[in-house]
Amino acid sequence: MTTELKLKRTPIQDRLEVWRIGVGKFPIPAGQRRGLAEFLLGLMHAASARYSLTESVWIEATHIHLEGATTLIGPNARAWAPQTGFGIHPDGVLPRMWTDEDFSGAAFGTKLPTFNNQVFQISRADGYVSAIQAMAGRGVLMFALVTGTVDAYKRGMRTTLEPLVKERAFHAYPFFFPLLTATSASNAHFAQWMGNASVYVREVFEEQEVQILSAVPLGPCFQTMGVHETSANLWIWSSGG
């Protein structure tokens, strides 16, 4: 099945690029996931090679229960060596414990808010490809291309994000990961939330989009991948194209 992706670009101040790819609804149809995985792998490899960046792959666990994605963790545990950390929306609802008011004050049938967003780090680099192939299109996949080491990125994120976590129980997690969106790019603290990541890619479940935040120009990378520029801010990629 051919997959076509429309990449819409929004230039932000300080040469930051925001790219948005609408997918309709996560999880996307199974037949389209291979194409999306092909695109994401191509982008990750092209950008990391062009700008000498270190690859890292992450999985947001919030919606991993959908369509059995949870069952993929066990069989791939040896290849991925997943490590569990804590995801934080730095410009959104900050993590806290549920209170009695969350239960008693909610209308019948209302979904309780999610405050505990776990994130899995794929800690084995030779597991990145299989992790992207397995998880792409489910609304859980993320990757960050960083300068320096992934450990340095994690240390920087802990320094930046830990002050936002008031519940001491959450401090037991070994790392914090920023759950950023296109909206985050306009925040005055955005550079701190990116840390030493030059490219940040996240399947944003709430907005049904793959969102790409980049401090380096991605146009040259897309050209090597066969992405066609149809206008200044709209590019189109097709699997097999």
PDB file of C-alpha atoms in Angstrom:
ATOM      1  CA  MET A   1       0.000   0.000   0.000  1.00  0.00           C
ATOM      2  CA  THR A   2       1.351   3.411  -1.000  1.00  0.00           C
ATOM      3  CA  THR A   3       1.507   5.973   1.815  1.00  0.00           C
ATOM      4  CA  GLU A   4       1.415   9.691   1.015  1.00  0.00           C
ATOM      5  CA  LEU A   5       2.390  12.224   3.652  1.00  0.00           C
ATOM      6  CA  LYS A   6       1.818  15.983   3.450  1.00  0.00           C
ATOM      7  CA  LEU A   7       4.393  17.981   5.412  1.00  0.00           C
ATOM      8  CA  LYS A   8       3.281  21.484   6.349  1.00  0.00           C
ATOM      9  CA  ARG A   9       6.021  23.798   7.530  1.00  0.00           C
ATOM     10  CA  THR A  10       5.731  26.790   9.854  1.00  0.00           C
ATOM     11  CA  PRO A  11       8.901  28.863  10.244  1.00  0.00           C
ATOM     12  CA  ILE A  12       9.352  30.156  13.793  1.00  0.00           C
ATOM     13  CA  GLN A  13      11.692  32.795  15.183  1.00  0.00           C
ATOM     14  CA  ASP A  14      15.407  32.005  15.431  1.00  0.00           C
ATOM     15  CA  ARG A  15      15.228  29.808  12.297  1.00  0.00           C
ATOM     16  CA  LEU A  16      13.336  27.091  14.135  1.00  0.00           C
ATOM     17  CA  GLU A  17      11.235  24.902  11.844  1.00  0.00           C
ATOM     18  CA  VAL A  18       7.948  23.246  12.792  1.00  0.00           C
ATOM     19  CA  TRP A  19       6.636  20.541  10.463  1.00  0.00           C
ATOM     20  CA  ARG A  20       3.198  18.970  10.904  1.00  0.00           C
ATOM     21  CA  ILE A  21       1.955  15.791   9.260  1.00  0.00           C
ATOM     22  CA  GLY A  22      -1.736  15.027   9.735  1.00  0.00           C
ATOM     23  CA  VAL A  23      -2.517  11.324   9.945  1.00  0.00           C
ATOM     24  CA  GLY A  24      -6.302  11.348  10.376  1.00  0.00           C
ATOM     25  CA  LYS A  25      -6.461   9.301  13.552  1.00  0.00           C
ATOM     26  CA  PHE A  26      -3.984   7.348  15.666  1.00  0.00           C
ATOM     27  CA  PRO A  27      -3.493   4.438  15.494  1.00  0.00           C
ATOM     28  CA  ILE A  28      -3.387   4.773  11.720  1.00  0.00           C
ATOM     29  CA  PRO A  29      -4.498   1.786   9.599  1.00  0.00           C
ATOM     30  CA  ALA A  30      -2.040  -1.081   9.821  1.00  0.00           C
ATOM     31  CA  GLY A  31      -1.377  -0.969   6.094  1.00  0.00           C
ATOM     32  CA  GLN A  32      -0.060   2.604   6.317  1.00  0.00           C
ATOM     33  CA  ARG A  33       2.296   2.099   9.240  1.00  0.00           C
ATOM     34  CA  ARG A  34       5.100   0.622   7.180  1.00  0.00           C
ATOM     35  CA  GLY A  35       5.155   3.725   4.975  1.00  0.00           C
ATOM     36  CA  LEU A  36       5.255   6.083   7.949  1.00  0.00           C
ATOM     37  CA  ALA A  37       8.039   4.011   9.527  1.00  0.00           C
ATOM     38  CA  GLU A  38       9.984   4.227   6.257  1.00  0.00           C
ATOM     39  CA  PHE A  39       9.638   8.016   6.258  1.00  0.00           C
ATOM     40  CA  LEU A  40      10.625   8.412   9.924  1.00  0.00           C
ATOM     41  CA  LEU A  41      13.643   6.139   9.557  1.00  0.00           C
ATOM     42  CA  GLY A  42      14.720   8.041   6.462  1.00  0.00           C
ATOM     43  CA  LEU A  43      14.432  11.351   8.281  1.00  0.00           C
ATOM     44  CA  MET A  44      16.263  10.115  11.359  1.00  0.00           C
ATOM     45  CA  HIS A  45      19.178   8.715   9.365  1.00  0.00           C
ATOM     46  CA  ALA A  46      19.389  11.631   6.902  1.00  0.00           C
ATOM     47  CA  ALA A  47      19.355  14.349   9.594  1.00  0.00           C
ATOM     48  CA  SER A  48      21.713  12.548  11.968  1.00  0.00           C
ATOM     49  CA  ALA A  49      24.220  11.973   9.151  1.00  0.00           C
ATOM     50  CA  ARG A  50      24.013  15.483   7.685  1.00  0.00           C
ATOM     51  CA  TYR A  51      24.342  17.303  11.006  1.00  0.00           C
ATOM     52  CA  SER A  52      26.455  14.744  12.939  1.00  0.00           C
ATOM     53  CA  LEU A  53      23.746  14.166  15.526  1.00  0.00           C
ATOM     54  CA  THR A  54      23.252  11.266  17.906  1.00  0.00           C
ATOM     55  CA  GLU A  55      20.033   9.279  17.429  1.00  0.00           C
ATOM     56  CA  SER A  56      17.701   8.326  20.282  1.00  0.00           C
ATOM     57  CA  VAL A  57      14.283   6.649  20.199  1.00  0.00           C
ATOM     58  CA  TRP A  58      11.521   6.858  22.812  1.00  0.00           C
ATOM     59  CA  ILE A  59       8.004   5.487  23.302  1.00  0.00           C
ATOM     60  CA  GLU A  60       5.237   7.360  25.124  1.00  0.00           C
ATOM     61  CA  ALA A  61       3.216   4.804  27.064  1.00  0.00           C
ATOM     62  CA  THR A  62       0.035   6.860  27.508  1.00  0.00           C
ATOM     63  CA  HIS A  63      -1.817   5.255  24.571  1.00  0.00           C
ATOM     64  CA  ILE A  64       0.278   2.140  24.113  1.00  0.00           C
ATOM     65  CA  HIS A  65      -2.627  -0.066  25.158  1.00  0.00           C
ATOM     66  CA  LEU A  66      -4.445   0.575  21.872  1.00  0.00           C
ATOM     67  CA  GLU A  67      -4.486  -2.243  19.321  1.00  0.00           C
ATOM     68  CA  GLY A  68      -2.191  -4.429  21.368  1.00  0.00           C
ATOM     69  CA  ALA A  69       0.976  -2.341  21.153  1.00  0.00           C
ATOM     70  CA  THR A  70       1.753  -3.261  24.767  1.00  0.00           C
ATOM     71  CA  THR A  71       2.279  -6.873  23.711  1.00  0.00           C
ATOM     72  CA  LEU A  72       5.191  -5.805  21.493  1.00  0.00           C
ATOM     73  CA  ILE A  73       7.365  -4.749  24.421  1.00  0.00           C
ATOM     74  CA  GLY A  74       8.027  -8.224  25.848  1.00  0.00           C
ATOM     75  CA  PRO A  75       9.169  -9.994  22.672  1.00  0.00           C
ATOM     76  CA  ASN A  76      11.470  -7.065  21.862  1.00  0.00           C
ATOM     77  CA  ALA A  77      12.820  -6.497  25.367  1.00  0.00           C
ATOM     78  CA  ARG A  78      16.230  -7.986  24.590  1.00  0.00           C
ATOM     79  CA  ALA A  79      16.643  -5.964  21.390  1.00  0.00           C
ATOM     80  CA  TRP A  80      15.307  -2.695  22.796  1.00  0.00           C
ATOM     81  CA  ALA A  81      16.328  -2.896  26.474  1.00  0.00           C
ATOM     82  CA  PRO A  82      13.587  -0.372  27.344  1.00  0.00           C
ATOM     83  CA  GLN A  83      14.150   1.857  30.350  1.00  0.00           C
ATOM     84  CA  THR A  84      11.178   3.527  32.037  1.00  0.00           C
ATOM     85  CA  GLY A  85      11.146   7.245  32.700  1.00  0.00           C
ATOM     86  CA  PHE A  86       8.618  10.021  33.107  1.00  0.00           C
ATOM     87  CA  GLY A  87       7.146  12.241  30.404  1.00  0.00           C
ATOM     88  CA  ILE A  88       6.288  15.857  31.187  1.00  0.00           C
ATOM     89  CA  HIS A  89       4.241  18.430  29.258  1.00  0.00           C
ATOM     90  CA  PRO A  90       6.272  21.488  30.309  1.00  0.00           C
ATOM     91  CA  ASP A  91       3.720  23.909  28.859  1.00  0.00           C
ATOM     92  CA  GLY A  92       0.679  21.799  29.685  1.00  0.00           C
ATOM     93  CA  VAL A  93      -0.891  20.082  32.678  1.00  0.00           C
ATOM     94  CA  LEU A  94       1.914  19.266  35.084  1.00  0.00           C
ATOM     95  CA  PRO A  95       2.065  15.866  36.785  1.00  0.00           C
ATOM     96  CA  ARG A  96       0.343  15.276  40.099  1.00  0.00           C
ATOM     97  CA  MET A  97      -1.456  12.543  41.966  1.00  0.00           C
ATOM     98  CA  TRP A  98      -5.182  12.077  41.532  1.00  0.00           C
ATOM     99  CA  THR A  99      -7.288  13.614  44.306  1.00  0.00           C
ATOM    100  CA  ASP A 100     -10.703  12.769  45.727  1.00  0.00           C
ATOM    101  CA  GLU A 101     -12.076  15.715  43.771  1.00  0.00           C
ATOM    102  CA  ASP A 102     -10.944  14.139  40.490  1.00  0.00           C
ATOM    103  CA  PHE A 103     -13.283  11.228  41.193  1.00  0.00           C
ATOM    104  CA  SER A 104     -16.148  12.881  43.051  1.00  0.00           C
ATOM    105  CA  GLY A 105     -16.289  16.028  40.947  1.00  0.00           C
ATOM    106  CA  ALA A 106     -16.232  14.371  37.538  1.00  0.00           C
ATOM    107  CA  ALA A 107     -19.480  13.873  35.640  1.00  0.00           C
ATOM    108  CA  PHE A 108     -20.537  10.297  35.032  1.00  0.00           C
ATOM    109  CA  GLY A 109     -18.658   8.822  32.086  1.00  0.00           C
ATOM    110  CA  THR A 110     -16.012  11.554  32.066  1.00  0.00           C
ATOM    111  CA  LYS A 111     -12.511  10.284  31.404  1.00  0.00           C
ATOM    112  CA  LEU A 112     -10.108  11.064  34.218  1.00  0.00           C
ATOM    113  CA  PRO A 113      -7.152  13.271  33.297  1.00  0.00           C
ATOM    114  CA  THR A 114      -3.774  11.620  32.748  1.00  0.00           C
ATOM    115  CA  PHE A 115      -0.998  12.970  34.940  1.00  0.00           C
ATOM    116  CA  ASN A 116       1.416  10.039  34.925  1.00  0.00           C
ATOM    117  CA  ASN A 117       2.866   9.796  31.406  1.00  0.00           C
ATOM    118  CA  GLN A 118       5.494   7.098  31.370  1.00  0.00           C
ATOM    119  CA  VAL A 119       8.119   7.069  28.630  1.00  0.00           C
ATOM    120  CA  PHE A 120      10.287   4.155  27.533  1.00  0.00           C
ATOM    121  CA  GLN A 121      13.773   4.815  26.246  1.00  0.00           C
ATOM    122  CA  ILE A 122      15.005   2.343  23.643  1.00  0.00           C
ATOM    123  CA  SER A 123      18.462   2.092  25.174  1.00  0.00           C
ATOM    124  CA  ARG A 124      20.054  -0.189  22.567  1.00  0.00           C
ATOM    125  CA  ALA A 125      20.952   1.662  19.375  1.00  0.00           C
ATOM    126  CA  ASP A 126      20.716  -1.520  17.339  1.00  0.00           C
ATOM    127  CA  GLY A 127      17.069  -1.714  18.380  1.00  0.00           C
ATOM    128  CA  TYR A 128      16.083   1.679  16.966  1.00  0.00           C
ATOM    129  CA  VAL A 129      15.054   0.429  13.543  1.00  0.00           C
ATOM    130  CA  SER A 130      12.867  -2.399  14.822  1.00  0.00           C
ATOM    131  CA  ALA A 131      11.303  -0.106  17.449  1.00  0.00           C
ATOM    132  CA  ILE A 132      10.321   2.450  14.811  1.00  0.00           C
ATOM    133  CA  GLN A 133       9.035  -0.250  12.489  1.00  0.00           C
ATOM    134  CA  ALA A 134       6.928  -1.748  15.278  1.00  0.00           C
ATOM    135  CA  MET A 135       5.577   1.454  16.821  1.00  0.00           C
ATOM    136  CA  ALA A 136       5.223   3.986  13.998  1.00  0.00           C
ATOM    137  CA  GLY A 137       1.679   5.166  13.455  1.00  0.00           C
ATOM    138  CA  ARG A 138       0.331   4.135  16.853  1.00  0.00           C
ATOM    139  CA  GLY A 139       0.540   7.590  18.435  1.00  0.00           C
ATOM    140  CA  VAL A 140       3.358   6.647  20.805  1.00  0.00           C
ATOM    141  CA  LEU A 141       6.630   7.036  18.897  1.00  0.00           C
ATOM    142  CA  MET A 142       9.201   9.793  19.441  1.00  0.00           C
ATOM    143  CA  PHE A 143      12.818  10.369  18.562  1.00  0.00           C
ATOM    144  CA  ALA A 144      15.370  13.068  19.334  1.00  0.00           C
ATOM    145  CA  LEU A 145      18.594  13.807  17.471  1.00  0.00           C
ATOM    146  CA  VAL A 146      21.042  15.362  19.879  1.00  0.00           C
ATOM    147  CA  THR A 147      24.482  16.908  19.931  1.00  0.00           C
ATOM    148  CA  GLY A 148      26.780  14.994  22.226  1.00  0.00           C
ATOM    149  CA  THR A 149      25.514  11.914  24.039  1.00  0.00           C
ATOM    150  CA  VAL A 150      22.057  10.685  24.960  1.00  0.00           C
ATOM    151  CA  ASP A 151      23.145  10.516  28.606  1.00  0.00           C
ATOM    152  CA  ALA A 152      24.043  14.222  28.486  1.00  0.00           C
ATOM    153  CA  TYR A 153      20.618  14.934  27.001  1.00  0.00           C
ATOM    154  CA  LYS A 154      18.944  13.024  29.821  1.00  0.00           C
ATOM    155  CA  ARG A 155      20.965  14.858  32.462  1.00  0.00           C
ATOM    156  CA  GLY A 156      20.039  18.187  30.947  1.00  0.00           C
ATOM    157  CA  MET A 157      16.359  17.263  30.821  1.00  0.00           C
ATOM    158  CA  ARG A 158      16.396  16.235  34.463  1.00  0.00           C
ATOM    159  CA  THR A 159      17.879  19.588  35.440  1.00  0.00           C
ATOM    160  CA  THR A 160      15.305  21.454  33.357  1.00  0.00           C
ATOM    161  CA  LEU A 161      12.170  19.441  34.076  1.00  0.00           C
ATOM    162  CA  GLU A 162      12.560  18.210  37.649  1.00  0.00           C
ATOM    163  CA  PRO A 163      11.605  21.595  39.178  1.00  0.00           C
ATOM    164  CA  LEU A 164       8.233  21.256  37.410  1.00  0.00           C
ATOM    165  CA  VAL A 165       7.482  17.976  39.209  1.00  0.00           C
ATOM    166  CA  LYS A 166       6.069  18.860  42.619  1.00  0.00           C
ATOM    167  CA  GLU A 167       5.028  15.316  43.579  1.00  0.00           C
ATOM    168  CA  ARG A 168       8.082  13.785  45.221  1.00  0.00           C
ATOM    169  CA  ALA A 169       6.927  10.281  44.333  1.00  0.00           C
ATOM    170  CA  PHE A 170       7.620  11.002  40.654  1.00  0.00           C
ATOM    171  CA  HIS A 171      11.226  11.959  41.370  1.00  0.00           C
ATOM    172  CA  ALA A 172      12.068   8.268  41.672  1.00  0.00           C
ATOM    173  CA  TYR A 173      12.022   7.917  37.884  1.00  0.00           C
ATOM    174  CA  PRO A 174      15.554   7.737  36.461  1.00  0.00           C
ATOM    175  CA  PHE A 175      14.898  10.307  33.727  1.00  0.00           C
ATOM    176  CA  PHE A 176      12.407  12.922  32.588  1.00  0.00           C
ATOM    177  CA  PHE A 177      11.452  13.397  28.943  1.00  0.00           C
ATOM    178  CA  PRO A 178       9.773  16.500  27.467  1.00  0.00           C
ATOM    179  CA  LEU A 179       6.454  15.923  25.669  1.00  0.00           C
ATOM    180  CA  LEU A 180       6.594  18.837  23.256  1.00  0.00           C
ATOM    181  CA  THR A 181       4.177  20.010  20.579  1.00  0.00           C
ATOM    182  CA  ALA A 182       4.154  22.577  17.803  1.00  0.00           C
ATOM    183  CA  THR A 183       2.639  25.024  20.301  1.00  0.00           C
ATOM    184  CA  SER A 184       5.652  24.577  22.571  1.00  0.00           C
ATOM    185  CA  ALA A 185       7.883  26.128  19.913  1.00  0.00           C
ATOM    186  CA  SER A 186       6.438  29.589  20.594  1.00  0.00           C
ATOM    187  CA  ASN A 187       7.143  29.440  24.324  1.00  0.00           C
ATOM    188  CA  ALA A 188       9.962  31.535  25.730  1.00  0.00           C
ATOM    189  CA  HIS A 189      11.383  28.451  27.484  1.00  0.00           C
ATOM    190  CA  PHE A 190      11.394  26.264  24.382  1.00  0.00           C
ATOM    191  CA  ALA A 191      15.181  26.205  23.971  1.00  0.00           C
ATOM    192  CA  GLN A 192      15.533  24.886  27.514  1.00  0.00           C
ATOM    193  CA  TRP A 193      12.973  22.149  26.839  1.00  0.00           C
ATOM    194  CA  MET A 194      14.826  21.074  23.695  1.00  0.00           C
ATOM    195  CA  GLY A 195      18.121  20.901  25.557  1.00  0.00           C
ATOM    196  CA  ASN A 196      20.843  19.600  23.240  1.00  0.00           C
ATOM    197  CA  ALA A 197      18.292  18.135  20.806  1.00  0.00           C
ATOM    198  CA  SER A 198      18.530  19.674  17.337  1.00  0.00           C
ATOM    199  CA  VAL A 199      15.633  17.640  15.919  1.00  0.00           C
ATOM    200  CA  TYR A 200      12.651  16.422  17.945  1.00  0.00           C
ATOM    201  CA  VAL A 201       9.919  14.235  16.442  1.00  0.00           C
ATOM    202  CA  ARG A 202       6.759  13.152  18.230  1.00  0.00           C
ATOM    203  CA  GLU A 203       3.523  11.466  17.280  1.00  0.00           C
ATOM    204  CA  VAL A 204       1.141  13.802  19.098  1.00  0.00           C
ATOM    205  CA  PHE A 205      -1.906  11.683  19.858  1.00  0.00           C
ATOM    206  CA  GLU A 206      -4.088  14.560  21.028  1.00  0.00           C
ATOM    207  CA  GLU A 207      -3.633  16.441  17.749  1.00  0.00           C
ATOM    208  CA  GLN A 208      -3.520  13.375  15.461  1.00  0.00           C
ATOM    209  CA  GLU A 209      -0.275  14.583  13.912  1.00  0.00           C
ATOM    210  CA  VAL A 210       3.375  13.738  13.605  1.00  0.00           C
ATOM    211  CA  GLN A 211       5.109  16.939  14.652  1.00  0.00           C
ATOM    212  CA  ILE A 212       8.733  17.745  13.878  1.00  0.00           C
ATOM    213  CA  LEU A 213      10.578  20.531  15.718  1.00  0.00           C
ATOM    214  CA  SER A 214      13.969  21.320  14.241  1.00  0.00           C
ATOM    215  CA  ALA A 215      16.720  23.815  14.940  1.00  0.00           C
ATOM    216  CA  VAL A 216      18.489  22.760  11.729  1.00  0.00           C
ATOM    217  CA  PRO A 217      17.154  23.054   8.151  1.00  0.00           C
ATOM    218  CA  LEU A 218      15.443  19.835   7.123  1.00  0.00           C
ATOM    219  CA  GLY A 219      14.830  20.773   3.495  1.00  0.00           C
ATOM    220  CA  PRO A 220      18.139  19.265   2.314  1.00  0.00           C
ATOM    221  CA  CYS A 221      17.371  16.056   4.201  1.00  0.00           C
ATOM    222  CA  PHE A 222      13.913  15.817   2.676  1.00  0.00           C
ATOM    223  CA  GLN A 223      15.338  16.328  -0.797  1.00  0.00           C
ATOM    224  CA  THR A 224      17.642  13.334  -0.369  1.00  0.00           C
ATOM    225  CA  MET A 225      14.594  11.324   0.758  1.00  0.00           C
ATOM    226  CA  GLY A 226      12.588  12.176  -2.338  1.00  0.00           C
ATOM    227  CA  VAL A 227      10.206  14.565  -0.616  1.00  0.00           C
ATOM    228  CA  HIS A 228       8.800  16.946  -3.223  1.00  0.00           C
ATOM    229  CA  GLU A 229       8.367  20.650  -2.478  1.00  0.00           C
ATOM    230  CA  THR A 230       5.035  21.797  -3.922  1.00  0.00           C
ATOM    231  CA  SER A 231       5.140  25.258  -2.342  1.00  0.00           C
ATOM    232  CA  ALA A 232       7.292  27.141   0.119  1.00  0.00           C
ATOM    233  CA  ASN A 233       5.691  25.465   3.113  1.00  0.00           C
ATOM    234  CA  LEU A 234       4.127  22.273   1.724  1.00  0.00           C
ATOM    235  CA  TRP A 235       6.113  19.166   0.842  1.00  0.00           C
ATOM    236  CA  ILE A 236       4.805  15.719  -0.153  1.00  0.00           C
ATOM    237  CA  TRP A 237       6.394  12.319   0.361  1.00  0.00           C
ATOM    238  CA  SER A 238       5.167   9.012  -1.038  1.00  0.00           C
ATOM    239  CA  SER A 239       6.432   5.570  -0.081  1.00  0.00           C
ATOM    240  CA  GLY A 240       8.253   3.992  -2.976  1.00  0.00           C
ATOM    241  CA  GLY A 241       8.474   7.402  -4.596  1.00  0.00           C
TER     242      GLY A 241
END
